[in-house]
XYZ file of C-alpha atoms in Angstrom:
662
model
C 169.027 45.919 254.965
C 171.765 48.562 255.126
C 175.462 47.830 254.762
C 176.049 48.907 258.350
C 173.545 46.440 259.728
C 175.084 43.570 257.794
C 178.511 44.289 259.293
C 177.243 43.503 262.789
C 176.551 39.851 261.949
C 180.199 38.658 261.914
C 181.383 35.410 263.453
C 184.711 33.596 263.768
C 184.435 29.832 264.236
C 187.650 28.345 265.600
C 189.036 25.341 267.391
C 191.897 27.461 268.816
C 191.191 27.824 272.529
C 193.605 30.748 272.804
C 192.432 32.642 269.727
C 190.558 35.429 271.535
C 193.529 36.073 273.799
C 195.950 36.238 270.871
C 193.884 38.859 269.008
C 192.617 40.777 272.024
C 194.621 43.873 271.077
C 192.892 43.889 267.670
C 189.334 43.007 268.689
C 187.973 46.500 267.891
C 189.419 46.258 264.426
C 187.953 42.839 263.787
C 184.596 43.328 265.603
C 183.454 39.716 265.339
C 181.959 37.245 267.759
C 184.175 34.232 268.411
C 182.446 30.830 268.641
C 183.479 27.196 268.705
C 182.291 24.655 266.162
C 179.747 23.390 268.653
C 178.063 26.815 268.712
C 176.898 26.821 265.079
C 173.252 26.808 266.225
C 173.751 30.367 267.509
C 174.584 31.438 263.978
C 171.487 29.598 262.781
C 169.250 31.735 265.004
C 170.900 34.929 263.858
C 170.824 34.104 260.137
C 167.060 33.543 260.000
C 166.426 37.201 259.193
C 169.934 38.493 258.358
C 172.923 37.598 256.259
C 175.700 36.293 258.556
C 179.397 36.562 257.630
C 181.194 33.550 259.092
C 184.962 33.048 259.032
C 186.236 29.579 259.872
C 189.739 29.633 261.444
C 190.441 25.967 262.143
C 193.288 23.525 262.002
C 193.753 21.203 259.084
C 192.968 18.182 261.242
C 189.677 19.599 262.504
C 188.742 20.618 258.959
C 189.433 17.201 257.514
C 187.490 15.413 260.251
C 184.440 17.679 260.302
C 184.187 18.978 256.713
C 180.973 17.057 255.952
C 179.262 18.488 259.051
C 180.329 21.989 258.041
C 179.271 21.383 254.437
C 175.760 20.289 255.484
C 175.401 23.325 257.748
C 176.297 25.730 254.946
C 174.011 23.887 252.544
C 171.026 24.280 254.888
C 171.733 27.957 255.585
C 172.019 29.925 252.336
C 171.983 33.210 254.288
C 175.419 32.333 255.796
C 178.317 33.767 253.789
C 181.484 31.877 254.775
C 185.213 31.805 254.187
C 188.018 29.597 255.521
C 191.454 30.381 256.964
C 193.297 27.105 257.585
C 195.870 26.766 260.342
C 198.359 24.957 258.109
C 201.558 25.494 256.102
C 201.315 27.837 253.146
C 201.680 24.975 250.683
C 198.803 22.937 252.178
C 196.306 21.850 249.497
C 194.447 19.074 251.278
C 191.239 21.090 251.282
C 190.883 20.358 247.561
C 189.804 16.801 248.330
C 187.121 17.860 250.816
C 183.369 18.361 250.286
C 183.559 22.102 250.907
C 183.670 24.270 247.769
C 187.200 25.261 246.939
C 186.289 28.927 246.339
C 185.391 29.284 250.017
C 189.044 28.852 251.078
C 190.690 32.225 251.623
C 194.240 31.386 252.732
C 196.489 29.248 254.933
C 198.188 30.722 258.011
C 201.009 28.667 259.550
C 200.741 28.138 263.271
C 204.084 29.870 263.859
C 203.029 33.007 261.869
C 203.050 36.316 263.784
C 199.717 37.485 265.249
C 199.694 40.563 263.049
C 199.831 38.346 260.020
C 196.814 36.385 261.311
C 194.907 39.571 262.101
C 195.503 40.950 258.614
C 194.342 37.670 257.105
C 191.146 37.792 259.232
C 190.462 41.441 258.326
C 191.050 40.772 254.643
C 188.848 37.676 254.752
C 185.961 39.663 256.282
C 186.508 42.430 253.726
C 186.226 39.840 250.977
C 183.064 38.440 252.563
C 181.601 41.937 252.808
C 182.188 42.429 249.100
C 180.330 39.177 248.436
C 177.477 40.298 250.695
C 177.362 43.719 249.031
C 177.222 42.064 245.632
C 174.457 39.770 246.855
C 172.459 42.684 248.306
C 172.916 44.714 245.141
C 171.769 41.836 242.978
C 168.818 41.313 245.300
C 167.842 44.964 245.005
C 168.200 44.809 241.232
C 166.006 41.707 241.128
C 163.413 43.300 243.401
C 163.425 46.524 241.386
C 163.171 44.613 238.123
C 160.301 42.603 239.541
C 158.516 45.725 240.779
C 159.004 47.501 237.450
C 157.634 44.424 235.711
C 154.664 44.459 238.079
C 154.023 48.151 237.481
C 154.208 47.632 233.712
C 151.831 44.687 233.917
C 149.479 46.669 236.142
C 149.550 49.621 233.745
C 148.720 47.420 230.759
C 145.986 45.613 232.672
C 144.349 48.824 233.896
C 144.548 50.447 230.470
C 142.796 47.517 228.791
C 140.010 46.928 231.325
C 136.615 48.185 230.140
C 134.451 46.843 232.976
C 134.477 49.694 235.503
C 133.675 47.543 238.548
C 136.427 45.091 237.646
C 138.780 48.002 236.975
C 138.311 49.322 240.516
C 138.897 45.870 241.985
C 142.029 45.443 239.850
C 143.337 48.808 241.070
C 142.897 47.870 244.717
C 144.330 44.377 244.284
C 147.325 45.744 242.366
C 148.070 48.298 245.083
C 147.748 45.619 247.779
C 149.973 43.149 245.949
C 152.774 45.583 245.209
C 152.818 46.776 248.839
C 152.113 43.369 250.459
C 148.986 44.749 252.134
C 146.610 42.446 253.949
C 143.546 44.567 253.237
C 142.409 47.842 251.774
C 139.570 49.942 250.409
C 138.956 52.231 247.474
C 136.971 55.472 247.386
C 135.990 57.655 244.447
C 135.433 61.405 244.437
C 131.944 62.513 243.408
C 131.385 65.976 241.980
C 128.403 68.310 242.011
C 126.697 69.821 238.977
C 129.395 72.499 238.707
C 132.213 69.948 238.698
C 133.382 70.664 242.252
C 134.294 67.758 244.597
C 131.277 66.938 246.750
C 132.045 63.757 248.696
C 133.915 60.455 248.741
C 132.004 57.311 247.859
C 133.197 53.984 249.226
C 133.277 51.518 246.324
C 135.033 48.268 247.293
C 136.884 46.555 250.113
C 139.486 43.811 249.864
C 137.634 41.872 252.546
C 134.647 41.360 250.210
C 132.250 42.589 252.843
C 128.563 42.696 252.040
C 128.611 46.416 252.562
C 126.610 48.918 250.572
C 128.283 51.965 249.147
C 128.399 54.908 251.537
C 129.710 58.439 251.351
C 132.236 60.424 253.372
C 132.559 64.197 253.381
C 135.760 65.502 251.851
C 137.314 67.178 254.875
C 140.124 66.620 257.384
C 138.099 64.700 259.958
C 138.436 61.185 258.493
C 141.635 59.597 257.200
C 140.353 59.040 253.647
C 138.636 62.441 253.653
C 141.880 64.112 254.769
C 143.824 62.577 251.884
C 141.129 63.546 249.368
C 140.984 67.090 250.777
C 144.745 67.743 250.963
C 145.935 65.542 248.099
C 148.721 64.226 250.368
C 149.365 60.618 251.313
C 149.301 59.411 254.899
C 151.640 56.723 256.275
C 150.462 55.723 259.752
C 152.511 53.057 261.653
C 149.648 52.254 264.036
C 146.202 53.807 263.728
C 145.422 52.902 267.359
C 148.391 54.924 268.570
C 147.607 58.308 267.029
C 148.724 61.157 269.252
C 145.375 62.915 269.170
C 146.970 66.063 267.756
C 146.179 65.015 264.207
C 143.338 66.716 262.340
C 141.934 63.327 261.381
C 140.665 60.438 263.478
C 140.589 56.694 262.985
C 137.125 55.138 263.026
C 137.375 51.720 264.682
C 133.763 50.781 263.921
C 134.927 48.933 260.830
C 137.226 46.685 262.881
C 134.507 45.909 265.401
C 131.902 45.056 262.784
C 134.214 42.923 260.657
C 136.241 41.249 263.442
C 139.415 42.751 262.007
C 142.372 44.696 263.399
C 143.778 47.632 261.464
C 147.288 48.568 262.430
C 149.631 50.057 259.843
C 147.936 52.117 257.159
C 149.002 53.770 253.914
C 146.439 56.075 252.300
C 147.265 57.676 248.931
C 145.348 59.961 246.582
C 144.700 59.046 242.959
C 145.406 62.169 240.909
C 144.658 62.760 237.231
C 146.823 64.719 234.788
C 145.234 67.954 236.078
C 146.546 67.055 239.562
C 142.960 66.706 240.765
C 142.101 63.916 243.209
C 139.722 61.417 241.596
C 139.834 58.842 244.382
C 141.657 57.414 247.387
C 143.366 54.048 247.928
C 143.493 52.991 251.577
C 145.884 50.095 252.304
C 145.936 48.310 255.644
C 148.514 46.102 257.432
C 151.664 45.562 255.416
C 153.051 42.041 255.781
C 156.136 40.123 254.682
C 154.334 37.875 252.228
C 151.312 39.065 250.268
C 149.888 35.560 249.909
C 150.174 34.805 253.634
C 146.824 35.057 255.416
C 147.240 36.575 258.888
C 145.125 35.671 261.867
C 143.627 38.300 264.149
C 146.398 37.741 266.728
C 149.076 38.017 264.054
C 147.567 41.290 262.838
C 148.123 42.704 266.312
C 151.710 41.411 266.517
C 154.963 42.183 264.753
C 153.748 40.197 261.740
C 152.229 43.517 260.678
C 154.921 45.852 259.354
C 155.056 49.586 258.851
C 154.922 50.917 255.296
C 158.380 52.062 254.225
C 159.251 54.818 251.790
C 159.746 52.361 248.959
C 156.230 50.982 249.445
C 154.884 54.540 249.335
C 156.612 55.192 246.027
C 155.327 51.963 244.498
C 151.744 52.575 245.609
C 151.860 56.185 244.412
C 152.957 54.876 241.025
C 149.998 52.492 240.972
C 147.692 55.312 242.117
C 148.867 57.491 239.236
C 148.188 54.753 236.715
C 144.852 54.052 238.385
C 143.774 57.699 238.117
C 144.549 57.706 234.385
C 142.681 54.412 233.929
C 139.643 55.740 235.817
C 139.690 58.975 233.848
C 139.996 57.068 230.554
C 137.198 54.742 231.587
C 135.003 57.709 232.503
C 135.862 59.374 229.213
C 134.980 56.228 227.266
C 131.726 55.991 229.221
C 130.928 59.642 228.466
C 131.669 59.105 224.771
C 129.475 55.996 224.725
C 126.702 57.906 226.496
C 127.076 60.760 224.032
C 126.948 58.380 221.075
C 124.005 56.525 222.601
C 122.201 59.862 222.865
C 123.082 60.679 219.269
C 121.745 57.321 218.074
C 118.539 57.700 220.093
C 118.037 61.247 218.807
C 118.697 60.102 215.232
C 116.159 57.295 215.483
C 113.603 59.649 217.057
C 114.202 62.122 214.226
C 113.593 59.396 211.638
C 110.424 58.175 213.267
C 109.051 61.667 213.833
C 108.767 61.973 210.040
C 106.405 59.005 210.032
C 104.475 58.783 213.340
C 102.650 55.647 212.132
C 105.890 53.630 212.486
C 106.869 55.135 215.843
C 108.991 52.756 217.912
C 109.757 50.465 214.968
C 113.552 50.871 215.071
C 113.731 50.387 218.833
C 111.626 47.227 218.652
C 113.633 45.824 215.749
C 116.771 46.385 217.825
C 115.236 44.553 220.793
C 114.084 41.636 218.643
C 117.409 41.339 216.803
C 119.514 41.536 219.956
C 117.240 38.964 221.605
C 117.668 36.626 218.635
C 121.463 37.112 218.661
C 121.599 36.261 222.361
C 119.412 33.195 221.781
C 121.682 32.034 218.939
C 124.723 32.436 221.224
C 123.128 30.316 223.939
C 122.217 27.250 221.873
C 124.653 24.374 221.562
C 123.146 22.436 218.658
C 122.300 22.965 215.014
C 123.868 25.114 212.325
C 124.688 27.930 214.722
C 126.093 25.917 217.656
C 129.547 27.477 217.156
C 128.243 31.007 216.653
C 128.703 33.175 219.737
C 128.331 36.937 219.912
C 130.414 38.704 222.557
C 129.124 41.875 224.295
C 130.861 44.129 221.747
C 129.220 42.275 218.847
C 125.830 42.477 220.571
C 126.326 46.239 220.837
C 127.278 46.295 217.143
C 124.053 44.456 216.251
C 122.017 46.821 218.411
C 123.423 49.964 216.779
C 122.954 48.523 213.295
C 119.331 47.655 214.128
C 118.585 51.038 215.656
C 119.974 52.840 212.607
C 118.808 50.429 209.900
C 116.193 52.904 208.613
C 118.174 56.103 209.071
C 118.410 56.520 205.291
C 114.722 57.425 205.254
C 115.808 60.982 205.984
C 116.727 61.035 202.293
C 113.227 59.985 201.181
C 110.618 62.630 200.416
C 108.071 62.877 203.204
C 105.090 62.597 200.852
C 106.447 59.227 199.722
C 107.542 58.120 203.164
C 104.155 58.670 204.817
C 102.022 57.912 201.771
C 99.107 55.878 203.094
C 97.094 55.452 199.896
C 97.724 55.401 196.163
C 96.424 58.925 195.632
C 96.691 61.774 198.072
C 93.388 62.857 199.645
C 93.327 66.085 197.649
C 93.844 64.105 194.428
C 90.928 61.823 195.261
C 88.833 64.898 196.122
C 89.705 66.342 192.720
C 88.360 63.187 191.059
C 85.214 63.337 193.164
C 84.656 66.980 192.202
C 85.233 66.100 188.548
C 82.523 63.463 188.650
C 80.308 65.801 190.655
C 80.788 68.426 187.938
C 79.937 65.883 185.246
C 76.767 64.891 187.095
C 75.801 68.555 187.405
C 76.613 69.105 183.745
C 74.433 66.118 182.814
C 71.723 67.619 185.006
C 72.085 70.944 183.178
C 71.907 69.250 179.762
C 68.757 67.359 180.735
C 67.214 70.538 182.149
C 67.888 72.223 178.763
C 66.122 69.325 177.075
C 63.065 69.975 179.247
C 63.081 73.662 178.324
C 63.441 72.865 174.622
C 60.502 70.408 174.848
C 58.262 72.965 176.528
C 59.128 75.572 173.912
C 58.352 73.198 171.115
C 55.446 71.129 172.463
C 54.109 72.967 175.453
C 52.610 70.905 178.250
C 51.338 68.236 175.926
C 53.006 64.942 176.941
C 55.501 66.762 179.163
C 54.854 64.576 182.176
C 55.900 61.426 180.334
C 58.894 63.235 178.812
C 59.998 64.514 182.239
C 59.860 61.015 183.660
C 62.079 59.685 180.875
C 64.522 62.571 181.442
C 64.607 61.839 185.196
C 65.261 58.161 184.514
C 68.125 59.097 182.202
C 69.532 61.375 184.897
C 69.325 58.694 187.581
C 71.073 56.211 185.347
C 73.910 58.651 184.633
C 74.188 59.640 188.290
C 74.323 56.022 189.473
C 76.889 55.215 186.802
C 79.084 58.096 188.005
C 78.671 57.107 191.652
C 79.673 53.520 190.879
C 82.776 54.780 189.123
C 83.666 56.976 192.124
C 83.065 54.024 194.459
C 85.406 51.754 192.482
C 87.994 54.533 192.259
C 87.852 55.113 196.044
C 88.061 51.380 196.707
C 90.981 50.993 194.309
C 92.778 53.811 196.105
C 93.268 51.574 199.169
C 96.732 49.940 199.454
C 95.240 46.435 199.656
C 95.516 44.009 196.742
C 93.605 45.363 193.711
C 90.734 43.084 192.661
C 90.704 41.951 189.017
C 87.176 43.289 188.415
C 88.106 46.700 189.740
C 91.247 46.684 187.626
C 89.239 46.053 184.451
C 86.643 48.661 185.406
C 89.389 51.232 186.041
C 90.775 50.564 182.598
C 87.320 51.181 181.063
C 86.921 54.417 183.034
C 90.358 55.622 181.911
C 89.222 55.321 178.272
C 86.070 57.374 178.806
C 85.729 61.094 178.315
C 82.842 63.517 178.679
C 81.912 66.514 176.531
C 80.622 69.400 178.595
C 77.861 71.814 177.588
C 80.482 74.305 176.445
C 82.070 71.730 174.124
C 85.149 70.756 176.181
C 86.276 67.116 176.463
C 87.032 65.879 180.000
C 88.790 62.552 180.648
C 87.127 60.772 183.533
C 90.552 59.615 184.757
C 93.846 61.301 183.980
C 96.699 58.933 182.906
C 98.639 59.724 186.122
C 95.585 58.979 188.256
C 94.944 55.723 186.422
C 98.602 54.772 186.839
C 98.511 55.077 190.615
C 95.064 53.497 190.996
C 96.257 50.495 188.958
C 99.014 49.626 191.476
C 98.425 45.960 192.247
C 99.505 46.062 195.912
C 100.422 48.807 198.338
C 100.308 52.518 197.762
C 103.532 53.164 195.880
C 104.227 53.074 192.172
C 107.490 51.794 190.744
C 109.386 55.083 191.075
C 108.136 55.721 194.601
C 108.995 52.181 195.656
C 112.482 52.638 194.234
C 112.747 55.845 196.231
C 111.674 54.059 199.427
C 114.079 51.202 198.748
C 116.865 53.714 198.283
C 116.738 54.355 202.038
C 118.963 51.294 202.518
C 121.657 52.788 200.321
C 121.251 56.160 202.046
C 121.637 54.374 205.395
C 124.835 52.685 204.252
C 126.304 55.925 202.889
C 125.496 57.748 206.110
C 126.801 55.020 208.430
C 129.962 54.585 206.339
C 130.912 58.181 207.095
C 130.982 57.511 210.848
C 134.493 56.575 212.112
C 133.376 53.400 213.884
C 135.692 51.742 216.351
C 137.187 48.353 215.545
C 134.493 46.665 217.646
C 131.678 48.368 215.700
C 133.100 48.351 212.167
C 130.394 45.946 210.878
C 127.491 48.312 211.672
C 127.193 49.730 208.095
C 127.394 46.280 206.463
C 124.789 44.763 208.807
C 122.332 47.613 208.254
C 123.030 47.503 204.502
C 121.856 43.893 204.227
C 118.572 43.839 206.124
C 116.437 43.874 202.931
C 118.490 41.272 201.083
C 116.908 37.874 200.380
C 118.496 34.451 200.426
C 117.504 33.821 196.803
C 119.251 36.971 195.619
C 116.002 38.835 194.959
C 116.460 41.439 197.672
C 117.809 44.949 197.483
C 119.886 47.068 197.145
C 122.640 44.674 195.952
C 120.817 41.419 195.287
C 123.160 39.422 197.523
C 123.006 35.635 197.721
C 122.564 33.743 201.004
C 126.298 33.245 201.625
C 127.005 36.927 201.013
C 124.507 38.250 203.565
C 125.938 38.725 207.097
C 124.141 36.493 209.596
C 123.412 39.598 211.706
C 121.534 41.103 208.735
C 119.589 37.841 208.306
C 118.472 38.108 211.924
C 117.490 41.744 211.482
C 115.422 40.879 208.402
C 113.275 38.519 210.510
C 112.882 41.137 213.246
C 112.017 43.840 210.686
C 109.284 41.782 208.986
C 107.899 40.532 212.304
C 107.489 44.050 213.677
C 105.951 45.324 210.444
C 103.379 42.514 210.612
C 102.493 42.760 214.301
C 102.739 46.519 214.770
C 99.581 48.475 215.530
C 97.139 49.246 212.734
C 98.507 51.605 210.139
C 96.592 53.554 207.481
C 97.772 51.163 204.796
C 97.514 47.852 206.707
C 96.049 46.084 209.695
C 98.096 44.415 212.429
C 98.005 40.628 212.129
C 97.723 38.157 215.035
C 100.884 36.456 216.272
C 100.182 33.059 214.707
C 99.304 34.670 211.382
C 102.590 36.609 211.527
C 104.470 33.333 212.013
C 102.633 31.781 209.069
C 103.622 34.700 206.851
C 107.238 34.453 208.021
C 107.236 30.720 207.221
C 105.985 31.569 203.742
C 108.953 33.920 203.451
C 111.174 30.943 204.340
C 109.551 28.792 201.640
C 110.135 31.577 199.116
C 113.815 31.611 200.196
C 113.607 35.159 201.470
C 114.671 34.601 205.113
C 116.622 31.942 207.028
C 114.411 29.130 208.352
C 116.787 28.010 211.118
C 117.006 31.536 212.486
C 113.216 31.859 212.336
C 112.854 28.610 214.313
C 115.156 29.999 217.022
C 113.222 33.288 216.991
C 109.905 31.485 217.529
C 111.115 28.787 219.954
C 113.060 31.166 222.204
C 110.165 33.670 222.200
C 112.573 36.596 222.023
C 109.641 38.738 220.897
C 107.497 38.040 223.957
C 108.718 40.698 226.381
C 108.727 43.510 223.822
C 105.407 42.474 222.293
C 103.642 42.227 225.657
C 105.056 45.558 226.777
C 103.818 47.203 223.584
C 100.368 45.627 223.867
C 100.089 46.720 227.491
C 101.142 50.220 226.480
């Protein structure tokens, strides 16, 4: 309300029947409407929407008899600013005993005082009232501005902290509606083509919560939202149904017809980023006096719907600016997350490409571990009833699981993919050695035949040849049995005791060739590998494989993880630890192992057991895998309560079935 408009609402309440006649020469100077005390209801009507300045010029007798009535009127009408001039001697102080506040009394004017004196008192009283009104209006504006600044600050903080993009868009629209007192509104986002040029506007949300699918609008001047996106300028339309027709844009009333709504005033503003590029459009509809007041269809068509003023434009533009930054930041965060997700996926693929036999292992372990974490969060009983993982912690667990074997890039490939105790070429070398020995034995026996013929001729040769052949067969069979045991011992399965003893005997044997050289049937290195009790790796190779956990930790520790993902290295570091302290690489006890790592340990073992056949092991049935895992619990390697949740919740089912179907 302007100062000029407030001056028009001036009233003089008097019991002097001749007052207007006495001041008629000064009426233009005073410019006030004169009323009797019985006409207070007229002031009531006027003061509903405006501040009224009311000067009471009444006699002392009328004041003293009707002060309670006047007091109650002023109490019920806070928008009435009043002052009192009492028709009484200058020294009259009787008003001090009345119910009306003493500060409302301006002065006394004796009845015999000149008119000019009365006029000056009236003018001065209204001037004083105007100062009070101006102070009130100023304070009101300060309060409103402070409130709006507080709102904008709160909105900025809220938008900056919101990570859920759908909720962010809804918060943007609701914030713009609230700060402008808009009954409804919509939000559109700009979509770009492959070259980064604006392509179209996509409708995202409406304040009316309509069950409407997203749709697109071309970015041009034909539609209201398209015009704003195209030009980057806001539109403030008092009544969309009263457009002149000369505008480049048109209002589409289909929305009103389909939703039983009535759009009248409209404010449409662009959301611009720091490059001054339009990233979206906020369309606000039907400004009203009270944001929380729900308007009926008839009220929307009436004067209950207000035009958007300049101040509303400025406030909404401020929100739009903050919204554009929030959207851009959210998009940037999403792009970074997508980039990192791609990096993680590529890293895991690179790891698994070095060992095709374990392809998919890291992805499955991540699925199993995340499933177990979600199951733990959903239970309300037992040891873990108070353990709940939020979405950020679930993401942390997933990344740790995906990257838990990344350190294998630091393990030599021949060790990483080693399927048997000896490489195939090494076993072939042993076979050729025994083949050579058999041939050398054959050559020695052939020489014996020649020597016999030279010395004895054909006499008794047939019997001699048979004995030589028998000797050859015995040597050949002996060599073949040795090769068979060696080949059998080369498998990564548990080494049988009999084979172990036989290997030791073979390692002690040597053979002297026809040219006098001594050949060991098994070299010490060969015997060392073949004597491995279980698996295909010797002590040094197993240490090298186990070092992948430390390599993983060192690699992951170099990544500048966000606060929400800071536990990724520690979780991955602990997935081979055992509750009894016998795990590696640090030999942690149960209380020192993060619960996320305990869950990953179960997932890791389960996948290793149930994965497809590998060169060094066969896949085991589901029930057998559970039995083995329960044995791990009895040996205090893994957590029994977590295993129970894993089995009971069947977190493995979806992934396992999908893999089997594949």
